[in-house]
Amino acid sequence: MVKYDTVLIRFGELSTKGKNRKDFINRLFSNTKYMLREIGGLEFRRTYDRIYIKLNGADPEIIREKLSRVFGISSFSFTERVDSDIEAIKETCLRIAQETEHKTFKMITRRHDKSFPLRSDDINRQCAAEILKNTDLKVDVHDPQLQIRVEVQENDTYITSEKIKGAGGFPAGINGKVMLMLSGGIDSPVAAYELMKRGLRVEAIHFASPPYTSENAKQKVLDLAAMVSEYQGHLPVHIVNFTDLQLAIYKRAGDPYAVTLMRRMMFRLAQAACEKYNCLAIGTGESIGQVASQTLESIACINSVVQIPVLRPLICMDKLEIIDLAKKIGTYETSILPFEDCCTIFDPKNPVTKPTIKKSEYYEAGFDWQTLCAKAIEEMETVITQPGAGTEDYL
Ligand code: ATP
Ligand code: MG
């Protein structure tokens, strides 16, 4: 029996060198350990281009599922470790071949330790010869059913016949901080996931309008944040009381400009929160054309109130693609729970689809939003969310 005792992890997108490479690996190493923190007995080790986890009997299925969620991993394999000795290597390769149902195979060897006396080609040949002699398998170098991979390190060699695709991207947290506008909807949690996948550290800002929006609605947002926090550790959610601003906007402008003004205020507040918490960009779950406020004219009008970059990872995605991703990352079922959002409560019947900056400024000149914004920022509350918080509390 092949005994898969060690996970071998390969890195993605590692064209970076020097300090960046070091940061990449350090962060990937700690993120990987964090993801597997609840599994006892694991031993972690790293070299300049691999991470190894000795399983010590831990359940491979759980580890497979968790590792597939760590950004920065390009692929990983469950391997059998043997001493770096050609006889031991041959013996394990043969066992893998004997246990397979496949008919064709190919040997793929990587010699990390150049002092090993045989070159990769020689190792391939010797192992293939052993398999050809003792089984009915045939070599097929172009389209093999079975690929036997051998990675030779100084003392240890890792052998496997599988290669599992990782999540790709960059280790969460190495590329700076972004303030994501997080609603209780389907889109923004998916945007959090996409931003984290590019190595950004995400903080969230949420606009609540109590008593028009309930505690349940707020808790839903915190639960969504806790779910996506799994990918980066913990996730602070800054909660802004938006009620006074929203009421003032409605009083001043009403239908059809209220949504535009509301979103311009949200962006201003998000930018203020960025300054307060050292974020370099705002993130949103906007997607072109999805609703009235997401036409290009609308986006331009809303975006014009801020000076920092706004990252919109979902901008060109279809709703169905976004829903698929929400299901994949596990936020969908929570997102569709029917709790009122501040936007849905005040939702005007005929929001303008082609707002102008001039008209927005005209309305804004008519009330003291500056004071209301300053107050909202000052009274902002922060909740740190962490993986593992359930949704049961408010159901
Ligand atoms: P979502 O599913 O993310 O709520 P949506 O399709 O409902 O998006 P909008 O309500 O127009 O679209 O919101 C667009 C984006 O604005 C959201 O993806 C989110 O980033 C931000 N946003 C909307 N409402 C709020 C809120 N109450 N608090 C924080 N951000 C919000
Ligand atoms: Mg929404």
Short mmCIF file of C-alpha atoms and ligand atoms in Angstrom, two decimals:
data_model
loop_
_atom_site.label_atom_id
_atom_site.label_comp_id
_atom_site.label_asym_id
_atom_site.label_seq_id
_atom_site.Cartn_x
_atom_site.Cartn_y
_atom_site.Cartn_z
CA MET A 1 0.00 0.00 0.00
CA VAL A 2 1.21 3.49 -0.80
CA LYS A 3 1.34 5.44 2.41
CA TYR A 4 0.70 9.12 1.81
CA ASP A 5 2.34 10.65 4.83
CA THR A 6 3.42 14.13 3.68
CA VAL A 7 1.70 16.95 1.80
CA LEU A 8 3.90 18.78 -0.65
CA ILE A 9 2.80 22.32 -1.51
CA ARG A 10 3.84 24.23 -4.65
CA PHE A 11 3.61 28.01 -4.89
CA GLY A 12 1.85 30.05 -7.54
CA GLU A 13 2.72 33.30 -9.28
CA LEU A 14 6.21 33.32 -7.93
CA SER A 15 7.93 35.38 -10.55
CA THR A 16 8.86 37.85 -7.81
CA LYS A 17 12.34 37.89 -6.40
CA GLY A 18 14.25 39.08 -3.35
CA LYS A 19 12.28 40.53 -0.49
CA ASN A 20 8.93 40.07 -2.23
CA ARG A 21 9.60 36.41 -2.59
CA LYS A 22 10.50 36.15 1.06
CA ASP A 23 7.31 37.97 2.09
CA PHE A 24 5.31 35.73 -0.21
CA ILE A 25 6.71 32.56 1.31
CA ASN A 26 6.56 33.78 4.90
CA ARG A 27 2.95 34.80 4.52
CA LEU A 28 1.99 31.65 2.66
CA PHE A 29 3.62 29.57 5.38
CA SER A 30 1.75 31.31 8.19
CA ASN A 31 -1.55 31.40 6.25
CA THR A 32 -1.25 27.65 5.61
CA LYS A 33 -0.59 26.95 9.26
CA TYR A 34 -3.50 29.19 10.21
CA MET A 35 -5.89 27.38 7.88
CA LEU A 36 -4.92 24.03 9.43
CA ARG A 37 -4.73 25.34 13.00
CA GLU A 38 -7.43 23.03 14.35
CA ILE A 39 -5.79 19.85 13.12
CA GLY A 40 -3.47 18.36 15.67
CA GLY A 41 -0.13 16.63 15.14
CA LEU A 42 0.93 18.28 11.89
CA GLU A 43 4.58 19.16 11.32
CA PHE A 44 5.36 22.04 8.95
CA ARG A 45 8.60 22.57 7.13
CA ARG A 46 9.61 24.76 4.22
CA THR A 47 12.36 25.07 1.68
CA TYR A 48 12.92 27.92 -0.75
CA ASP A 49 10.21 26.68 -3.11
CA ARG A 50 8.12 24.13 -1.25
CA ILE A 51 6.16 23.67 1.95
CA TYR A 52 5.92 20.21 3.47
CA ILE A 53 3.39 19.03 6.01
CA LYS A 54 3.96 15.77 7.78
CA LEU A 55 0.52 14.36 8.49
CA ASN A 56 1.26 12.08 11.45
CA GLY A 57 -2.03 10.29 10.81
CA ALA A 58 -4.25 13.38 10.28
CA ASP A 59 -7.30 13.01 8.01
CA PRO A 60 -6.21 13.80 4.42
CA GLU A 61 -9.76 14.69 3.30
CA ILE A 62 -10.07 17.58 5.73
CA ILE A 63 -6.60 18.79 4.82
CA ARG A 64 -7.35 18.57 1.12
CA GLU A 65 -10.49 20.66 1.54
CA LYS A 66 -8.77 23.30 3.68
CA LEU A 67 -5.63 23.60 1.57
CA SER A 68 -7.69 24.17 -1.55
CA ARG A 69 -8.75 27.45 0.09
CA VAL A 70 -5.29 28.89 0.76
CA PHE A 71 -4.39 31.62 -1.73
CA GLY A 72 -0.89 31.47 -3.17
CA ILE A 73 -0.83 27.67 -3.46
CA SER A 74 -0.65 26.65 -7.11
CA SER A 75 -0.92 22.94 -6.45
CA PHE A 76 -0.35 20.33 -3.79
CA SER A 77 0.06 16.60 -3.54
CA PHE A 78 -0.23 13.89 -0.94
CA THR A 79 3.09 12.12 -1.17
CA GLU A 80 4.99 9.22 0.31
CA ARG A 81 8.29 10.26 1.81
CA VAL A 82 11.25 7.97 1.38
CA ASP A 83 14.96 8.43 1.96
CA SER A 84 16.79 9.97 -0.98
CA ASP A 85 18.09 6.63 -2.14
CA ILE A 86 17.44 5.23 -5.60
CA GLU A 87 16.41 1.77 -4.36
CA ALA A 88 13.82 3.25 -2.00
CA ILE A 89 12.56 5.56 -4.75
CA LYS A 90 12.20 2.70 -7.22
CA GLU A 91 10.39 0.58 -4.69
CA THR A 92 7.74 3.24 -3.98
CA CYS A 93 7.24 4.08 -7.65
CA LEU A 94 6.67 0.42 -8.37
CA ARG A 95 4.13 0.14 -5.57
CA ILE A 96 2.20 3.11 -6.98
CA ALA A 97 2.23 1.44 -10.40
CA GLN A 98 1.11 -1.88 -8.98
CA GLU A 99 -1.85 -0.32 -7.21
CA THR A 100 -3.21 1.61 -10.19
CA GLU A 101 -5.95 0.59 -12.59
CA HIS A 102 -4.37 2.69 -15.30
CA LYS A 103 -2.65 1.26 -18.37
CA THR A 104 -0.08 3.93 -19.27
CA PHE A 105 2.32 6.04 -17.23
CA LYS A 106 5.03 8.62 -17.30
CA MET A 107 7.77 9.40 -14.77
CA ILE A 108 8.31 13.07 -13.87
CA THR A 109 11.30 13.71 -11.64
CA ARG A 110 12.57 16.96 -10.18
CA ARG A 111 15.94 16.95 -8.55
CA HIS A 112 16.08 19.83 -6.05
CA ASP A 113 19.28 18.46 -4.56
CA LYS A 114 21.89 18.67 -7.28
CA SER A 115 24.33 16.59 -5.24
CA PHE A 116 22.13 13.53 -5.65
CA PRO A 117 24.28 11.19 -7.77
CA LEU A 118 21.68 10.55 -10.49
CA ARG A 119 20.21 13.14 -12.84
CA SER A 120 16.44 13.46 -13.21
CA ASP A 121 16.54 11.58 -16.51
CA ASP A 122 18.41 8.69 -14.98
CA ILE A 123 15.96 8.49 -12.10
CA ASN A 124 13.07 8.48 -14.58
CA ARG A 125 14.68 5.70 -16.59
CA GLN A 126 15.52 3.48 -13.64
CA CYS A 127 12.05 3.81 -12.13
CA ALA A 128 10.34 3.26 -15.50
CA ALA A 129 12.45 0.17 -16.12
CA GLU A 130 11.44 -1.24 -12.74
CA ILE A 131 7.76 -0.65 -13.51
CA LEU A 132 7.96 -2.06 -17.04
CA LYS A 133 9.65 -5.19 -15.72
CA ASN A 134 7.12 -5.85 -12.98
CA THR A 135 3.75 -4.66 -14.32
CA ASP A 136 1.76 -4.52 -17.57
CA LEU A 137 1.87 -0.74 -17.69
CA LYS A 138 3.25 0.95 -20.80
CA VAL A 139 5.05 4.26 -21.05
CA ASP A 140 3.16 7.10 -22.73
CA VAL A 141 5.04 10.38 -22.53
CA HIS A 142 2.41 12.45 -24.36
CA ASP A 143 -0.88 11.51 -22.73
CA PRO A 144 -0.22 9.22 -19.78
CA GLN A 145 -3.09 8.05 -17.60
CA LEU A 146 -0.80 7.95 -14.59
CA GLN A 147 1.92 10.48 -13.78
CA ILE A 148 4.36 9.44 -11.12
CA ARG A 149 6.12 12.48 -9.68
CA VAL A 150 9.37 12.25 -7.78
CA GLU A 151 10.88 15.23 -5.99
CA VAL A 152 14.36 14.64 -4.67
CA GLN A 153 15.50 16.80 -1.76
CA GLU A 154 18.70 16.48 0.20
CA ASN A 155 17.64 13.77 2.63
CA ASP A 156 14.06 13.10 1.70
CA THR A 157 12.33 12.26 -1.55
CA TYR A 158 8.60 12.76 -2.05
CA ILE A 159 6.65 10.56 -4.43
CA THR A 160 3.09 10.97 -5.63
CA SER A 161 0.73 10.21 -8.49
CA GLU A 162 -1.66 13.10 -7.96
CA LYS A 163 -1.47 16.85 -8.28
CA ILE A 164 -4.34 18.85 -6.82
CA LYS A 165 -5.02 22.33 -8.13
CA GLY A 166 -4.69 25.04 -5.49
CA ALA A 167 -6.63 28.30 -5.18
CA GLY A 168 -3.92 30.30 -6.97
CA GLY A 169 -3.42 34.03 -6.46
CA PHE A 170 -1.24 35.62 -3.77
CA PRO A 171 -1.09 34.81 -0.07
CA ALA A 172 -3.81 36.89 1.60
CA GLY A 173 -2.40 39.98 3.23
CA ILE A 174 0.84 40.65 1.33
CA ASN A 175 -0.43 43.36 -1.01
CA GLY A 176 -1.75 46.13 1.23
CA LYS A 177 -5.10 46.95 2.78
CA VAL A 178 -8.41 47.70 1.12
CA MET A 179 -11.66 48.95 2.70
CA LEU A 180 -14.46 46.87 1.22
CA MET A 181 -18.00 48.20 1.29
CA LEU A 182 -19.80 45.15 2.63
CA SER A 183 -23.56 44.83 2.38
CA GLY A 184 -25.62 41.79 3.25
CA GLY A 185 -26.07 41.00 -0.44
CA ILE A 186 -24.63 38.32 -2.67
CA ASP A 187 -21.98 40.41 -4.38
CA SER A 188 -19.82 42.10 -1.80
CA PRO A 189 -18.75 38.93 0.09
CA VAL A 190 -17.66 37.52 -3.27
CA ALA A 191 -15.74 40.75 -3.88
CA ALA A 192 -14.00 40.22 -0.51
CA TYR A 193 -12.93 36.78 -1.66
CA GLU A 194 -11.59 38.09 -4.98
CA LEU A 195 -9.65 40.91 -3.31
CA MET A 196 -8.10 38.53 -0.80
CA LYS A 197 -7.17 36.24 -3.65
CA ARG A 198 -4.95 39.00 -5.02
CA GLY A 199 -3.16 39.12 -1.70
CA LEU A 200 -4.98 42.17 -0.34
CA ARG A 201 -5.93 42.42 3.30
CA VAL A 202 -9.59 43.30 3.53
CA GLU A 203 -11.30 45.43 6.16
CA ALA A 204 -15.00 46.11 5.73
CA ILE A 205 -17.26 49.08 6.16
CA HIS A 206 -20.99 48.55 6.53
CA PHE A 207 -23.73 51.17 6.48
CA ALA A 208 -26.66 50.39 8.74
CA SER A 209 -29.77 52.46 9.22
CA PRO A 210 -31.33 51.54 12.55
CA PRO A 211 -34.17 51.32 13.39
CA TYR A 212 -35.08 50.95 9.70
CA THR A 213 -32.60 48.12 9.46
CA SER A 214 -32.62 45.47 12.19
CA GLU A 215 -30.02 43.84 14.41
CA ASN A 216 -30.57 40.72 12.32
CA ALA A 217 -29.50 42.54 9.19
CA LYS A 218 -26.34 43.71 10.93
CA GLN A 219 -25.63 40.27 12.32
CA LYS A 220 -26.00 38.81 8.83
CA VAL A 221 -23.26 41.14 7.57
CA LEU A 222 -21.02 40.14 10.48
CA ASP A 223 -21.65 36.49 9.72
CA LEU A 224 -20.76 37.00 6.07
CA ALA A 225 -17.59 38.77 7.14
CA ALA A 226 -16.76 35.90 9.48
CA MET A 227 -17.21 33.44 6.62
CA VAL A 228 -14.81 35.20 4.27
CA SER A 229 -12.40 35.95 7.12
CA GLU A 230 -11.46 32.28 6.83
CA TYR A 231 -9.26 33.27 3.88
CA GLN A 232 -7.18 35.87 5.70
CA GLY A 233 -7.47 35.29 9.45
CA HIS A 234 -9.74 37.89 10.95
CA LEU A 235 -11.69 40.73 9.41
CA PRO A 236 -12.58 44.02 11.10
CA VAL A 237 -16.01 45.38 10.17
CA HIS A 238 -16.54 49.09 10.71
CA ILE A 239 -20.21 49.81 11.17
CA VAL A 240 -21.46 53.26 10.30
CA ASN A 241 -24.80 54.58 11.45
CA PHE A 242 -26.22 55.90 8.21
CA THR A 243 -29.74 56.81 9.39
CA ASP A 244 -29.41 60.58 9.82
CA LEU A 245 -27.62 61.01 6.52
CA GLN A 246 -30.15 58.89 4.72
CA LEU A 247 -33.10 60.76 6.18
CA ALA A 248 -31.48 64.08 5.30
CA ILE A 249 -30.89 62.93 1.73
CA TYR A 250 -34.49 61.88 1.33
CA LYS A 251 -35.72 65.11 2.74
CA ARG A 252 -33.52 67.12 0.42
CA ALA A 253 -33.65 65.17 -2.84
CA GLY A 254 -36.11 62.28 -2.70
CA ASP A 255 -36.77 60.25 -5.79
CA PRO A 256 -34.98 59.92 -8.27
CA TYR A 257 -31.61 61.27 -6.99
CA ALA A 258 -31.64 59.74 -3.52
CA VAL A 259 -29.73 56.59 -4.48
CA THR A 260 -27.00 58.55 -6.24
CA LEU A 261 -26.57 60.87 -3.28
CA MET A 262 -26.63 57.99 -0.84
CA ARG A 263 -23.90 56.23 -2.70
CA ARG A 264 -21.82 59.38 -3.00
CA MET A 265 -22.04 59.68 0.79
CA MET A 266 -21.10 56.03 1.24
CA PHE A 267 -18.02 56.56 -0.89
CA ARG A 268 -17.01 59.68 1.03
CA LEU A 269 -17.40 57.79 4.29
CA ALA A 270 -15.48 54.82 2.94
CA GLN A 271 -12.65 57.12 1.94
CA ALA A 272 -12.62 58.67 5.41
CA ALA A 273 -12.48 55.17 6.91
CA CYS A 274 -9.57 54.36 4.58
CA GLU A 275 -7.66 57.32 5.96
CA LYS A 276 -8.45 56.33 9.51
CA TYR A 277 -7.39 52.70 9.06
CA ASN A 278 -4.58 53.08 6.52
CA CYS A 279 -6.28 51.44 3.58
CA LEU A 280 -5.04 52.37 0.12
CA ALA A 281 -8.23 51.67 -1.81
CA ILE A 282 -11.97 51.19 -1.51
CA GLY A 283 -13.50 47.89 -2.69
CA THR A 284 -17.07 47.26 -3.81
CA GLY A 285 -19.19 44.43 -5.19
CA GLU A 286 -20.45 46.53 -8.08
CA SER A 287 -21.05 44.94 -11.45
CA ILE A 288 -21.86 46.95 -14.56
CA GLY A 289 -25.53 47.25 -15.36
CA GLN A 290 -26.79 45.21 -12.44
CA VAL A 291 -28.91 47.97 -10.91
CA ALA A 292 -29.63 51.64 -11.60
CA SER A 293 -26.66 52.82 -9.57
CA GLN A 294 -24.30 50.60 -11.57
CA THR A 295 -24.57 52.13 -15.01
CA LEU A 296 -21.31 53.64 -16.19
CA GLU A 297 -22.81 57.15 -15.85
CA SER A 298 -23.79 56.37 -12.28
CA ILE A 299 -20.44 54.89 -11.38
CA ALA A 300 -18.68 57.93 -12.83
CA CYS A 301 -20.88 60.32 -10.88
CA ILE A 302 -20.46 58.41 -7.62
CA ASN A 303 -16.76 57.75 -8.05
CA SER A 304 -16.02 61.44 -8.58
CA VAL A 305 -16.31 62.20 -4.85
CA VAL A 306 -13.25 60.15 -3.89
CA GLN A 307 -9.58 60.51 -4.71
CA ILE A 308 -8.36 57.01 -3.96
CA PRO A 309 -8.62 53.96 -6.21
CA VAL A 310 -11.85 51.97 -6.14
CA LEU A 311 -11.40 48.26 -6.78
CA ARG A 312 -14.40 46.47 -8.29
CA PRO A 313 -13.41 42.85 -8.80
CA LEU A 314 -16.88 41.83 -10.03
CA ILE A 315 -17.33 44.69 -12.47
CA CYS A 316 -17.58 42.52 -15.60
CA MET A 317 -18.97 39.34 -14.09
CA ASP A 318 -22.47 38.04 -14.79
CA LYS A 319 -24.82 37.60 -11.87
CA LEU A 320 -24.82 33.86 -12.46
CA GLU A 321 -21.04 33.69 -12.26
CA ILE A 322 -21.15 35.68 -9.05
CA ILE A 323 -23.80 33.37 -7.61
CA ASP A 324 -21.69 30.33 -8.49
CA LEU A 325 -18.73 31.84 -6.66
CA ALA A 326 -20.91 32.76 -3.67
CA LYS A 327 -22.00 29.11 -3.50
CA LYS A 328 -18.42 27.94 -3.80
CA ILE A 329 -17.19 30.09 -0.94
CA GLY A 330 -20.26 29.28 1.14
CA THR A 331 -21.79 32.75 1.54
CA TYR A 332 -24.77 32.35 -0.80
CA GLU A 333 -27.26 30.80 1.64
CA THR A 334 -26.62 33.56 4.18
CA SER A 335 -26.70 36.32 1.57
CA ILE A 336 -30.19 35.38 0.41
CA LEU A 337 -31.71 35.48 3.90
CA PRO A 338 -34.45 38.12 3.68
CA PHE A 339 -33.21 40.89 5.96
CA GLU A 340 -33.70 44.47 4.93
CA ASP A 341 -30.73 46.45 3.69
CA CYS A 342 -30.51 50.21 4.15
CA CYS A 343 -30.79 50.59 0.37
CA THR A 344 -33.85 48.38 0.03
CA ILE A 345 -35.79 50.24 2.70
CA PHE A 346 -35.36 53.64 1.18
CA ASP A 347 -35.36 52.26 -2.32
CA PRO A 348 -36.98 54.90 -4.51
CA LYS A 349 -39.31 53.82 -7.28
CA ASN A 350 -37.51 55.56 -10.14
CA PRO A 351 -33.80 55.87 -9.46
CA VAL A 352 -32.01 57.97 -12.05
CA THR A 353 -29.83 55.85 -14.36
CA LYS A 354 -27.82 58.71 -15.83
CA PRO A 355 -27.11 61.04 -12.91
CA THR A 356 -24.84 64.03 -13.38
CA ILE A 357 -22.22 65.43 -11.05
CA LYS A 358 -23.67 68.90 -11.48
CA LYS A 359 -27.12 67.93 -10.33
CA SER A 360 -25.73 65.88 -7.45
CA GLU A 361 -23.71 68.87 -6.29
CA TYR A 362 -26.77 71.06 -6.58
CA TYR A 363 -28.70 68.84 -4.16
CA GLU A 364 -25.72 68.44 -1.86
CA ALA A 365 -25.32 72.20 -1.57
CA GLY A 366 -28.72 72.28 0.09
CA PHE A 367 -27.92 70.48 3.35
CA ASP A 368 -25.07 70.10 5.78
CA TRP A 369 -23.86 66.63 4.89
CA GLN A 370 -20.31 67.45 6.00
CA THR A 371 -21.30 67.59 9.66
CA LEU A 372 -23.42 64.46 9.34
CA CYS A 373 -20.55 62.58 7.68
CA ALA A 374 -18.06 63.70 10.32
CA LYS A 375 -20.41 62.53 13.06
CA ALA A 376 -21.00 59.18 11.35
CA ILE A 377 -17.26 58.56 11.11
CA GLU A 378 -16.66 59.61 14.67
CA GLU A 379 -19.31 57.23 15.96
CA MET A 380 -18.25 54.34 13.76
CA GLU A 381 -18.07 51.06 15.69
CA THR A 382 -15.68 48.24 14.90
CA VAL A 383 -16.37 44.54 15.30
CA ILE A 384 -13.58 42.07 14.64
CA THR A 385 -15.01 38.99 12.97
CA GLN A 386 -13.29 35.64 12.90
CA PRO A 387 -13.80 32.29 11.21
CA GLY A 388 -16.30 29.97 12.79
CA ALA A 389 -19.12 32.34 13.77
CA GLY A 390 -22.44 30.70 12.91
CA THR A 391 -25.64 32.09 11.50
CA GLU A 392 -27.87 30.27 14.04
CA ASP A 393 -27.99 33.17 16.49
CA TYR A 394 -30.65 35.12 14.71
CA LEU A 395 -32.58 32.50 12.77
P1 ATP B 1 -24.58 43.41 -2.97
O1 ATP B 1 -25.13 42.09 -3.37
O2 ATP B 1 -23.12 43.33 -2.65
O3 ATP B 1 -25.38 44.06 -1.89
P2 ATP B 1 -26.06 44.77 -4.96
O4 ATP B 1 -26.15 44.05 -6.23
O5 ATP B 1 -27.19 44.66 -4.02
O6 ATP B 1 -24.71 44.34 -4.24
P3 ATP B 1 -25.98 47.62 -4.54
O7 ATP B 1 -26.95 47.50 -3.43
O8 ATP B 1 -26.17 48.68 -5.56
O9 ATP B 1 -25.80 46.29 -5.36
O10 ATP B 1 -24.55 47.82 -3.93
C1 ATP B 1 -23.42 47.89 -4.72
C2 ATP B 1 -22.21 47.80 -3.78
O11 ATP B 1 -22.25 48.87 -2.84
C3 ATP B 1 -22.22 46.57 -2.94
O12 ATP B 1 -21.63 45.47 -3.61
C4 ATP B 1 -21.41 47.01 -1.76
O13 ATP B 1 -20.03 46.98 -2.06
C5 ATP B 1 -21.85 48.45 -1.58
N1 ATP B 1 -22.95 48.55 -0.62
C6 ATP B 1 -24.28 48.59 -0.87
N2 ATP B 1 -24.99 48.70 0.26
C7 ATP B 1 -24.11 48.76 1.28
C8 ATP B 1 -24.21 48.87 2.69
N3 ATP B 1 -25.37 48.95 3.31
N4 ATP B 1 -23.05 48.89 3.40
C9 ATP B 1 -21.87 48.81 2.78
N5 ATP B 1 -21.71 48.70 1.47
C10 ATP B 1 -22.81 48.66 0.72
MG MG B 2 -27.14 45.40 -2.01
#
